[in-house]
CSV table of C-alpha atoms and ligand atoms in Angstrom, one decimal:
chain,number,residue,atom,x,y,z
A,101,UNK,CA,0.0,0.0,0.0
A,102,UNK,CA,1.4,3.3,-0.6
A,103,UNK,CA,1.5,5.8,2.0
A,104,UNK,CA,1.8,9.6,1.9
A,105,UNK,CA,5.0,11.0,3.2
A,106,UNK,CA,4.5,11.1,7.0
A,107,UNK,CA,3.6,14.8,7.4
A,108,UNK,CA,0.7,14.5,5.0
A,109,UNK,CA,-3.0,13.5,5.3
A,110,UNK,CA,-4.8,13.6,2.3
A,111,UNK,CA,-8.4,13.8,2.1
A,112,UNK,CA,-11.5,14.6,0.0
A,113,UNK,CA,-12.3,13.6,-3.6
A,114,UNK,CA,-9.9,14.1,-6.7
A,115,UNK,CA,-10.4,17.7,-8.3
A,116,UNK,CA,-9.3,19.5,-11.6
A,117,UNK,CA,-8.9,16.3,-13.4
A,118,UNK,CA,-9.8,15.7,-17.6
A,119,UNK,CA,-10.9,12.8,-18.8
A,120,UNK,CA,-9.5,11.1,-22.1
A,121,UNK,CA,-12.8,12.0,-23.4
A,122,UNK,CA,-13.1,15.8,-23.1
A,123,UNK,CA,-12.9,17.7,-26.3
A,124,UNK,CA,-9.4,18.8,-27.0
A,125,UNK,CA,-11.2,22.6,-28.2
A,126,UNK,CA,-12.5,22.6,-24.5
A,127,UNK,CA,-9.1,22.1,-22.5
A,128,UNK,CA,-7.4,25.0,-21.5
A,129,UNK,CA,-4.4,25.4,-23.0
A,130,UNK,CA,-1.6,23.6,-20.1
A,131,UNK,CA,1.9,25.3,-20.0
A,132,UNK,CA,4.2,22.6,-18.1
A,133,UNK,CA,7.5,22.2,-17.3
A,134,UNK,CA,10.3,19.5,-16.7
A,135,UNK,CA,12.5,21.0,-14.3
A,136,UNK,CA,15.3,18.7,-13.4
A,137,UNK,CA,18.5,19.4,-11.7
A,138,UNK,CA,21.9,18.5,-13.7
A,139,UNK,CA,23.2,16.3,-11.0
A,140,UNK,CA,23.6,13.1,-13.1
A,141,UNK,CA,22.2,11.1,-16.2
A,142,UNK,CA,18.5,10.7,-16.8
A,143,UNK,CA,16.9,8.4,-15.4
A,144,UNK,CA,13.7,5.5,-16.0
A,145,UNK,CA,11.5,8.2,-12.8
A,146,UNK,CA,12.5,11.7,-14.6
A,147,UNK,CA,11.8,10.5,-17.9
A,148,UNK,CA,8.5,9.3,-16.9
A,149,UNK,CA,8.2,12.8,-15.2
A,150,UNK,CA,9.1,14.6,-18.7
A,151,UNK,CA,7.1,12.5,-20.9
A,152,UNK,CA,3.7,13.0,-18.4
A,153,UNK,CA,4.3,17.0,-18.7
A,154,UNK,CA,5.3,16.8,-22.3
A,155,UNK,CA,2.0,15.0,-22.7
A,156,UNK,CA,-0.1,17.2,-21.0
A,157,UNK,CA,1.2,20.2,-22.7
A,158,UNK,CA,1.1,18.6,-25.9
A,159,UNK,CA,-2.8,17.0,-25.4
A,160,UNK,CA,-4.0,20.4,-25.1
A,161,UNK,CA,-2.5,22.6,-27.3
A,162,UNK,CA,0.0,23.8,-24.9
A,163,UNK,CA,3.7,24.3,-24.4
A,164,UNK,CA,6.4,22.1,-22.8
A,165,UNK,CA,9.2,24.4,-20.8
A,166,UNK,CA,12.4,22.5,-19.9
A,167,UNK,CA,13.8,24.7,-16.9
A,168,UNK,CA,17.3,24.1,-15.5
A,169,UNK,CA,17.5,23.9,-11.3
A,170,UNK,CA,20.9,24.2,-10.9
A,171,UNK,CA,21.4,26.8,-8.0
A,172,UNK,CA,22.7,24.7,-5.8
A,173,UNK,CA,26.7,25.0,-7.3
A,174,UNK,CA,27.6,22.0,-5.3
A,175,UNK,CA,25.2,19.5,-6.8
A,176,UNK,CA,25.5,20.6,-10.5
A,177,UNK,CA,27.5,17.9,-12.5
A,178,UNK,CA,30.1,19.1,-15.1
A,179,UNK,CA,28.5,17.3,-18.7
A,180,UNK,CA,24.9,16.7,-17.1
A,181,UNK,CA,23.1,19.6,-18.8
A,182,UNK,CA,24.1,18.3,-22.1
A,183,UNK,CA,23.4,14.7,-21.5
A,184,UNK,CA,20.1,15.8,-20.5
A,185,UNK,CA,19.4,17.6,-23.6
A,186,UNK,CA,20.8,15.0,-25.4
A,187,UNK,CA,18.6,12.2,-24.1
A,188,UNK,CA,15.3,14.3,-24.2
A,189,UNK,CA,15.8,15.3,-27.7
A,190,UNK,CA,16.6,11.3,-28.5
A,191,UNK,CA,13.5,10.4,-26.6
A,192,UNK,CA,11.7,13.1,-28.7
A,193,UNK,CA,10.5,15.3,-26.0
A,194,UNK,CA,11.8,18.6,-27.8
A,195,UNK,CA,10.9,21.4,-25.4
A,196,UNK,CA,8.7,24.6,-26.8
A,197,UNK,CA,10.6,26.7,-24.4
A,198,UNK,CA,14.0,26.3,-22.8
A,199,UNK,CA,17.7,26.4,-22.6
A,200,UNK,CA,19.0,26.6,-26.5
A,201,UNK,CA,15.7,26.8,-27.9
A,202,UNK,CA,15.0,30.4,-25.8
A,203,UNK,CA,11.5,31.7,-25.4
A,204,UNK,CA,9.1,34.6,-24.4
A,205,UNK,CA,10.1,34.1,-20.1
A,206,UNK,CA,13.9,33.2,-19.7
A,207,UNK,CA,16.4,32.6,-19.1
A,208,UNK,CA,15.4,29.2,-18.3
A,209,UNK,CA,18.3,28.3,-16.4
A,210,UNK,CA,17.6,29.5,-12.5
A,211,UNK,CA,21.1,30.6,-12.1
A,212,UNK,CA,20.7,33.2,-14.8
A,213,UNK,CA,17.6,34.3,-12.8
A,214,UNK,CA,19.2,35.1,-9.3
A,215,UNK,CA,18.1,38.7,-9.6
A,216,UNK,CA,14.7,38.1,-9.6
A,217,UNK,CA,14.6,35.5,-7.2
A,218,UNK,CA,16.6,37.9,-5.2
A,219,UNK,CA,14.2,41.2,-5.7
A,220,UNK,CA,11.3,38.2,-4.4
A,221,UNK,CA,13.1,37.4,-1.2
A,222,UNK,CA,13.4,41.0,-0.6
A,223,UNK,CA,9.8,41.7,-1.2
A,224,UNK,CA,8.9,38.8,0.9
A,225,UNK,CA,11.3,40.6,3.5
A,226,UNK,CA,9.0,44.0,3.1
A,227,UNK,CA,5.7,43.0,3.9
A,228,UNK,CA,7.2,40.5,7.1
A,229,UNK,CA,7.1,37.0,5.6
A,230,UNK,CA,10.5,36.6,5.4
A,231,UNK,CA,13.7,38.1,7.7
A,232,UNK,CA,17.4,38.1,7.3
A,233,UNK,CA,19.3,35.7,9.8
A,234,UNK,CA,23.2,36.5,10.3
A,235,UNK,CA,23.3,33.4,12.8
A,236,UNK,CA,27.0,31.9,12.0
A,237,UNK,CA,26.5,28.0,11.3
A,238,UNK,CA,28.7,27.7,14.4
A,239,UNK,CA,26.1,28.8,16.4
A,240,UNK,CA,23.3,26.6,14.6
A,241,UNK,CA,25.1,23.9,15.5
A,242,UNK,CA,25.5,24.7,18.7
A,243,UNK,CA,21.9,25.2,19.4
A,244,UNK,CA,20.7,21.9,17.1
A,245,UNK,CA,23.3,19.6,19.4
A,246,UNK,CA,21.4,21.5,22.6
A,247,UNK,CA,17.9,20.9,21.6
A,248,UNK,CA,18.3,17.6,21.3
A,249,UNK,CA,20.1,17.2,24.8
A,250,UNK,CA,17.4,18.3,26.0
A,251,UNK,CA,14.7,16.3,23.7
A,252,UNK,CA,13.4,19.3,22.0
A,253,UNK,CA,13.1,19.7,18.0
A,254,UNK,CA,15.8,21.1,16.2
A,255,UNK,CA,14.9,23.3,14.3
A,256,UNK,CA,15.8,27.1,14.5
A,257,UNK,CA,15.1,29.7,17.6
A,258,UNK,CA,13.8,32.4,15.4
A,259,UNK,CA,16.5,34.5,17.3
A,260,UNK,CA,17.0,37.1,14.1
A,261,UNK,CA,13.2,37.9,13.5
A,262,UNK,CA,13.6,40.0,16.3
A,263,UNK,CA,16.3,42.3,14.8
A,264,UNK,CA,14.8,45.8,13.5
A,265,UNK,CA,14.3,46.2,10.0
A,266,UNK,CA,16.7,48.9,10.0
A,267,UNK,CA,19.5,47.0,11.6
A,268,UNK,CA,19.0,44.5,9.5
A,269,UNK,CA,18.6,46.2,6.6
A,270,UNK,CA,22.2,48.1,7.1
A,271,UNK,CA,24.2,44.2,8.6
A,272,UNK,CA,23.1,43.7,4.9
A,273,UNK,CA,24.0,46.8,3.4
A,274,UNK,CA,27.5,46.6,5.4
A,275,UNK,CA,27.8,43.0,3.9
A,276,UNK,CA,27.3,40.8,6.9
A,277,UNK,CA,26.6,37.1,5.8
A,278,UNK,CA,23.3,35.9,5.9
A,279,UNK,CA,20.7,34.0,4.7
A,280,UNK,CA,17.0,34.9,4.1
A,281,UNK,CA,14.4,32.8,5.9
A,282,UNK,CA,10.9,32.5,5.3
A,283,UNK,CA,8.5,32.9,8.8
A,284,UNK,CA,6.8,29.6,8.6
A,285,UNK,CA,3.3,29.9,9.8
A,286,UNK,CA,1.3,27.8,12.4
A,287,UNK,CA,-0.6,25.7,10.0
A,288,UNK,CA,0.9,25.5,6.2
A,289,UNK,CA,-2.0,25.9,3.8
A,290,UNK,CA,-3.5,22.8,2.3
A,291,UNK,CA,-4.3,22.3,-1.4
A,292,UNK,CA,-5.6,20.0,-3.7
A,293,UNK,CA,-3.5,17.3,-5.9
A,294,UNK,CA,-5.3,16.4,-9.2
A,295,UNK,CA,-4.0,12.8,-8.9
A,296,UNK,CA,-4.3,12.8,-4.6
A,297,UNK,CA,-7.6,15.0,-4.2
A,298,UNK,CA,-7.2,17.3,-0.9
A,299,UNK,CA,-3.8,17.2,1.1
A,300,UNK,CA,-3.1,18.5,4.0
A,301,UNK,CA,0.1,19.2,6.1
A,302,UNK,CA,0.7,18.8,9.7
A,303,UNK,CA,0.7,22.1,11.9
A,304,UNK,CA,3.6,24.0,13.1
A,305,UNK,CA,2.3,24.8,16.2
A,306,UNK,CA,3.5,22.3,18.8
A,307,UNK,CA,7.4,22.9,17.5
A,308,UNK,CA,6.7,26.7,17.3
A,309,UNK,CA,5.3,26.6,21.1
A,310,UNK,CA,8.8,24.7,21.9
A,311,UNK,CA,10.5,27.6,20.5
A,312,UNK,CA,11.4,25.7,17.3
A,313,UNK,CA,10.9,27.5,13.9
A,314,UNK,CA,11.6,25.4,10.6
A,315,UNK,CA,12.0,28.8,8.9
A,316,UNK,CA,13.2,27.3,5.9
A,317,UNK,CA,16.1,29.3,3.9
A,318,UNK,CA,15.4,30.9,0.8
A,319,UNK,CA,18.0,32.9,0.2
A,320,UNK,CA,21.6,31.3,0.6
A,321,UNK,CA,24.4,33.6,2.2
A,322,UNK,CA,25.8,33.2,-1.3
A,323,UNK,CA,23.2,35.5,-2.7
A,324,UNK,CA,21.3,32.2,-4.7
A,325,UNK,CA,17.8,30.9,-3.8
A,326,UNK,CA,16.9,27.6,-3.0
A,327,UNK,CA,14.9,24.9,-4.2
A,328,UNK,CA,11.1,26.8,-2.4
A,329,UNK,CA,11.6,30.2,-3.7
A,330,UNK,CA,13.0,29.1,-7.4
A,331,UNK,CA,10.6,27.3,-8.0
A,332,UNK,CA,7.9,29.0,-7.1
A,333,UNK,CA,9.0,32.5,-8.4
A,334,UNK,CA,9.9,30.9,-11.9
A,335,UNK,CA,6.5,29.0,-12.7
A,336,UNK,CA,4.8,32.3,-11.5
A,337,UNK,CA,6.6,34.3,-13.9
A,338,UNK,CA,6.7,31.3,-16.9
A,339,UNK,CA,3.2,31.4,-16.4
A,340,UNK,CA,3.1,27.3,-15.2
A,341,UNK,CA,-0.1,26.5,-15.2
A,342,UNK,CA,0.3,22.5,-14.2
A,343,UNK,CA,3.5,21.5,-11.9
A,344,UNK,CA,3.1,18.0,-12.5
A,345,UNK,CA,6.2,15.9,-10.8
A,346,UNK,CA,6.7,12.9,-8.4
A,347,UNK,CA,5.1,12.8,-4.7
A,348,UNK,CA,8.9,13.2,-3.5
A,349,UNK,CA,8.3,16.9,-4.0
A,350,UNK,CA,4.9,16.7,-2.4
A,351,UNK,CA,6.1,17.9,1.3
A,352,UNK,CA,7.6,21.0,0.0
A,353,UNK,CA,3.9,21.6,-1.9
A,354,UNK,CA,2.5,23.2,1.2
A,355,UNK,CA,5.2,25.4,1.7
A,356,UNK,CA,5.3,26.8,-2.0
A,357,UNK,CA,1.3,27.3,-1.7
A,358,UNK,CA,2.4,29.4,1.2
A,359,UNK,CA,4.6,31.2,-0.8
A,360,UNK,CA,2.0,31.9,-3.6
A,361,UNK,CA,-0.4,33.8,-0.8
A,362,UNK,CA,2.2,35.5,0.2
A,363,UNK,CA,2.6,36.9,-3.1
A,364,UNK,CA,-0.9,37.0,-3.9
A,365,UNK,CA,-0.1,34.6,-7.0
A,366,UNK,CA,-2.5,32.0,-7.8
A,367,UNK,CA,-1.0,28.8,-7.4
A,368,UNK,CA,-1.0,26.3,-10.3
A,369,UNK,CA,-2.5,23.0,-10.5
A,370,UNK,CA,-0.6,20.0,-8.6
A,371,UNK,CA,-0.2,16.7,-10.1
A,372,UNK,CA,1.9,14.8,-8.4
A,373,UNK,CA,2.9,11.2,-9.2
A,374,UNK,CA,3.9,8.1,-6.9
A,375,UNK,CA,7.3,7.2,-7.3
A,376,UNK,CA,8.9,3.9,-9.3
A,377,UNK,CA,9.7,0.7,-7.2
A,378,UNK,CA,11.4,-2.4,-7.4
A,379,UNK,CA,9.7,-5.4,-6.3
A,380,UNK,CA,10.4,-5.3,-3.1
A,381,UNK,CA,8.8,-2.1,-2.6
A,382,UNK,CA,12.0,-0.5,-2.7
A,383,UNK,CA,13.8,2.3,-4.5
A,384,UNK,CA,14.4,1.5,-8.1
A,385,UNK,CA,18.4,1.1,-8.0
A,386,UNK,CA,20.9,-0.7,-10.8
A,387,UNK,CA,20.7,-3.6,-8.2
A,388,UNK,CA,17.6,-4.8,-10.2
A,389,UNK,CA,18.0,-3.4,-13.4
A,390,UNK,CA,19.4,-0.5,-16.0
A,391,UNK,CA,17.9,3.2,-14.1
A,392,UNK,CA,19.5,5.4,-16.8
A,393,UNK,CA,17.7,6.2,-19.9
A,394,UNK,CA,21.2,6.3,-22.0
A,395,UNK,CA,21.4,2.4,-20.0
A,396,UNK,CA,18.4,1.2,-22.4
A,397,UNK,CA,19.4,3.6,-25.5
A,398,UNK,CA,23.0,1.7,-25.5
A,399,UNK,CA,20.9,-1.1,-25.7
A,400,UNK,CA,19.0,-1.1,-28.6
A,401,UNK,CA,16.0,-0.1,-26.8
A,402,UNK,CA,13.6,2.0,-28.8
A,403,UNK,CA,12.9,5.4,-27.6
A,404,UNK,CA,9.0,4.9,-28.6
A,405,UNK,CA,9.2,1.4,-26.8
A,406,UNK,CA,10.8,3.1,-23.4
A,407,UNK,CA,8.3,6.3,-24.0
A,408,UNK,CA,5.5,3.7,-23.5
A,409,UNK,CA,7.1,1.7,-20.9
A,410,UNK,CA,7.5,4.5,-18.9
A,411,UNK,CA,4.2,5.9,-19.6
A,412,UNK,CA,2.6,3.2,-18.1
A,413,UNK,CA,3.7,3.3,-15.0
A,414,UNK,CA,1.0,5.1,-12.9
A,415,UNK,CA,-0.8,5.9,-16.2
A,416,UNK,CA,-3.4,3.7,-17.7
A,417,UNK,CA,-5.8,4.2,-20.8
A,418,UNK,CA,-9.0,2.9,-22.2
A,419,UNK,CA,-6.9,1.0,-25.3
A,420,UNK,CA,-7.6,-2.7,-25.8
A,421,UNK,CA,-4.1,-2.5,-26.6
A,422,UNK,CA,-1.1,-1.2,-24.5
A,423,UNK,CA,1.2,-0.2,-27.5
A,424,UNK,CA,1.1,3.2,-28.3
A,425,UNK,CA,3.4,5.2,-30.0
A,426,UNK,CA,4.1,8.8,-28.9
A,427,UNK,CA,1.6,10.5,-31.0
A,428,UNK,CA,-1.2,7.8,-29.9
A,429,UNK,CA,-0.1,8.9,-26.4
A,430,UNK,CA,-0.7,12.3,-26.9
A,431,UNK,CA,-4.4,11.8,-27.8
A,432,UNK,CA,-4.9,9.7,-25.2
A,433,UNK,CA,-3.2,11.4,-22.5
A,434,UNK,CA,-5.8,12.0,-19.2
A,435,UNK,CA,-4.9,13.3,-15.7
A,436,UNK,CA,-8.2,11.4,-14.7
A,437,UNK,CA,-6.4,7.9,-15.4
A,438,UNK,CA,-3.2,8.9,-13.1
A,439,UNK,CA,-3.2,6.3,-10.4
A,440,UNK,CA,-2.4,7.2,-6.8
A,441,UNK,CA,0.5,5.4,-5.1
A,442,UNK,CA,3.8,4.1,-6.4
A,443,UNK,CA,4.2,1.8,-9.1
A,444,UNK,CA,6.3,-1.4,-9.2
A,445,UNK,CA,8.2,-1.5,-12.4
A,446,UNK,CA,8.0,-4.7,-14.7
A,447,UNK,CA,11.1,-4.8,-16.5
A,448,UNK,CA,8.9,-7.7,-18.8
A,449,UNK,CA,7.0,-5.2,-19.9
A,450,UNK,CA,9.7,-3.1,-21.6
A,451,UNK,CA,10.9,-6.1,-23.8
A,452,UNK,CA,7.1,-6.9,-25.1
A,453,UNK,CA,6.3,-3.5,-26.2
A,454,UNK,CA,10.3,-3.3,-27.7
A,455,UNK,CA,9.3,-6.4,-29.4
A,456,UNK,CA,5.9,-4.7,-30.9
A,457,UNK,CA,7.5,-0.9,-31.7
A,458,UNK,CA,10.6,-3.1,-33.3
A,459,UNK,CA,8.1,-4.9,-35.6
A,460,UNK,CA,6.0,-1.6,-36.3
A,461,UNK,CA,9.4,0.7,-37.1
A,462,UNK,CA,10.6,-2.0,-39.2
A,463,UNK,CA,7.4,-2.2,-41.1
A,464,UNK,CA,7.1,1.0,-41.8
A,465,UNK,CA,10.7,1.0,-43.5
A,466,UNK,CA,12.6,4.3,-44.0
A,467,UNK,CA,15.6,5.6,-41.9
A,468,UNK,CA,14.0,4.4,-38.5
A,469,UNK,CA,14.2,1.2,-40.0
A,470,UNK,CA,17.9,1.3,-41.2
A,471,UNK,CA,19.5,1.9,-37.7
A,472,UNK,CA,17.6,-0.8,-36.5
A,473,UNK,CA,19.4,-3.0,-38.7
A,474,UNK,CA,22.7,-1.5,-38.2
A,475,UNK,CA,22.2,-2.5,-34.4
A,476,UNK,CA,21.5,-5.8,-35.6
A,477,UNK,CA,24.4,-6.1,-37.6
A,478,UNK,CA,26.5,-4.8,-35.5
A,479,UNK,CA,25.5,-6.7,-32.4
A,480,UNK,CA,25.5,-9.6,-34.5
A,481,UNK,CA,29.1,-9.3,-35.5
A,482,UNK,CA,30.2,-8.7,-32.6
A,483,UNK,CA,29.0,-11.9,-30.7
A,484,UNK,CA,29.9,-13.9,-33.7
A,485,UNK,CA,33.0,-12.4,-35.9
A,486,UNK,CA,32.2,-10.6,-39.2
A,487,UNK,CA,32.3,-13.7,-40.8
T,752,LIG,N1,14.6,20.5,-9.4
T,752,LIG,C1,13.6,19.5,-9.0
T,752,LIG,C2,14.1,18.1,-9.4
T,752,LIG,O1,15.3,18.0,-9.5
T,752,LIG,C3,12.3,19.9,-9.5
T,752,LIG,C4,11.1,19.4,-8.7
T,752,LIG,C5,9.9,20.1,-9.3
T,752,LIG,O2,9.4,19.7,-10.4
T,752,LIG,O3,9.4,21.0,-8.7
T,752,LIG,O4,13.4,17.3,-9.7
């Protein structure tokens, strides 16, 4: 059975869904976006996550963003961007807007945007839903290792909220290291999931009477946002009208919500999606099979064959038949036939629909068909000698 991160209840019926059987002149134009983080190769989960939002976009008339997180320096992976290009571009998700291709709200890569995020945190800062904190980590880790001496959260004291605004404003101006934090509230806002109807998070309160503030950071000391403020700031200002991404993100959801009001933004649609398992119930890993998309390209694995493995996997359809090639996906792409919960992957699967796009590309002749049989060839020589 799946279960919701611990800190979320969900509740009430499903909301904001289409059905494969609305009109495509009546859906509303969906702008999404695939937002990953160059820290590594692609992988089976993010290419699911692409291909849903590339569907979406695409089902109603809309426009697929590809947006670069990489503000946090330490992460990024030298070569990652490109692969990631690379591999979206082989799996034929070619993004409307985005890095290289450019578009009416860039830059699309978040550390070309610091400026904005920055002039947000400041706002946030003006109208007391956000403060400056010049706490040394020294003494954060002073204070974490007492609070738990004495059994009490961890979290922060909330000590700089009390420094006037113009003291803190000139520590700034003076260059003092800090970090911006947001002032969590009590009770983080709830809102409603397409896929998981109406969530709810668990109150602040109790912590906040203990004198522990999560206050998470939103501004670094090194001037560059994190993950909350990013991300909410940028699909504000690219006009994101569905964030649709895996239930790992769905924790932060409440907070981002918060951030919207804060703003006075509208917040867009969630669709969040359960994450990919082995059968065990555990996380996907290489221990049971390929994870990385350029894994099953070395292959010889069709991108159309891994496109509808992948879409299958907390997706279903009203088909007789499961193989579908990317266009057949696109007109039959629903957010009412997202299933809640994580999905165990069945790597079987993958070779039965390679099998039936194989037979279909080969069919059909042309170019397609000609690299297939220099695969063939060449993975024929090599096991046996040219002869
Ligand atoms: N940068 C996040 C990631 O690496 C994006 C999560 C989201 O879609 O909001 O997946």
């Amino acid at each position: 059975m799946f279960r919701l991160p611990p800190r979320l209840l969900r509740s009430a019926a499903p909301w904001a869904r289409f059905s494969s059987t609305d009109a495509l002149s009546t859906l509303k134009p969906a702008r999404t976006r695939f937002a990953p983080s160059p820290t590594g190769y692609l992988h089976l989960g993010s290419l699911r996550t692409a291909l849903f939002n590339y569907l979406l976009a695409k089902r109603t008339g809309g426009q697929f963003l590809l947006r670069i997180e990489d503000t946090d320096k330490k992460r990024t992976v030298e070569g990652a961007e490109k692969s990631l290009f690379e591999t979206l571009r082989w799996a034929g998700l070619q993004w409307d807007e985005g890095p290289e291709v450019g578009g009416p709200y860039g830059p699309y890569r978040q550390s070309e945007r610091s400026a904005l995020h920055q002039e947000h945190a400041r706002q946030l800062i003006t109208t007391g839903h956000a403060y400056r904190c010049f706490c040394k980590p020294e003494r954060l880790q002073a204070l974490a290792v007492a609070r738990k001496r004495a059994n009490l959260p961890t979290d922060y004291d909330r000590t700089c909220h009390s420094i006037a605004a113009s003291e803190s404003a000139s520590r700034a101006a003076a260059g003092e290291s800090h970090v911006v934090r947001l002032k969590a509230p009590d009770q983080y806002p709830g809102f409603h999931d397409v896929v998981y109807g109406h969530i709810t998070f668990t109150e602040n309160a109790r912590a906040h009477s203990l004198g522990s503030f999560e206050d998470p950071i939103l501004l670094k000391s090194d001037g560059l946002p994190t993950y909350h403020l990013a991300n909410v700031v940028d699909d504000h200002h690219m006009q994101i009208t569905h964030v649709c991404r895996a239930t790992e993100w769905m924790p932060s959801t409440p907070k981002h919500v918060h951030l919207y009001n804060c703003f006075g933004w509208t917040p867009p649609e969630f669709v969040h999606v359960g994450l990919l398992q082995n059968a065990q119930r555990g996380k996907l890993s290489k221990r049971n099979g390929d994870v990385f998309v350029s894994e099953y390209r070395e292959k010889g694995y069709l991108a159309s064959a891994l496109n509808n493995f992948v879409a299958l996997l907390g997706w279903s359809h009203e088909q007789t038949s499961d193989v579908m090639s990317l266009k057949d996906m696109v007109e039959r792409f629903n957010t009412e036939r997202l299933t809640p919960g994580n999905t165990v992957v069945n790597f079987e699967k993958l070779d039965f629909l390679q099998k039936h796009h194989v037979r279909e590309t080969v069919g059909a002749g042309g170019a397609a068909a000609e690299e297939i049989f220099e695969v063939v060839v060449k993975q024929v020589s090599e096991t046996y000698g040219d002869k």
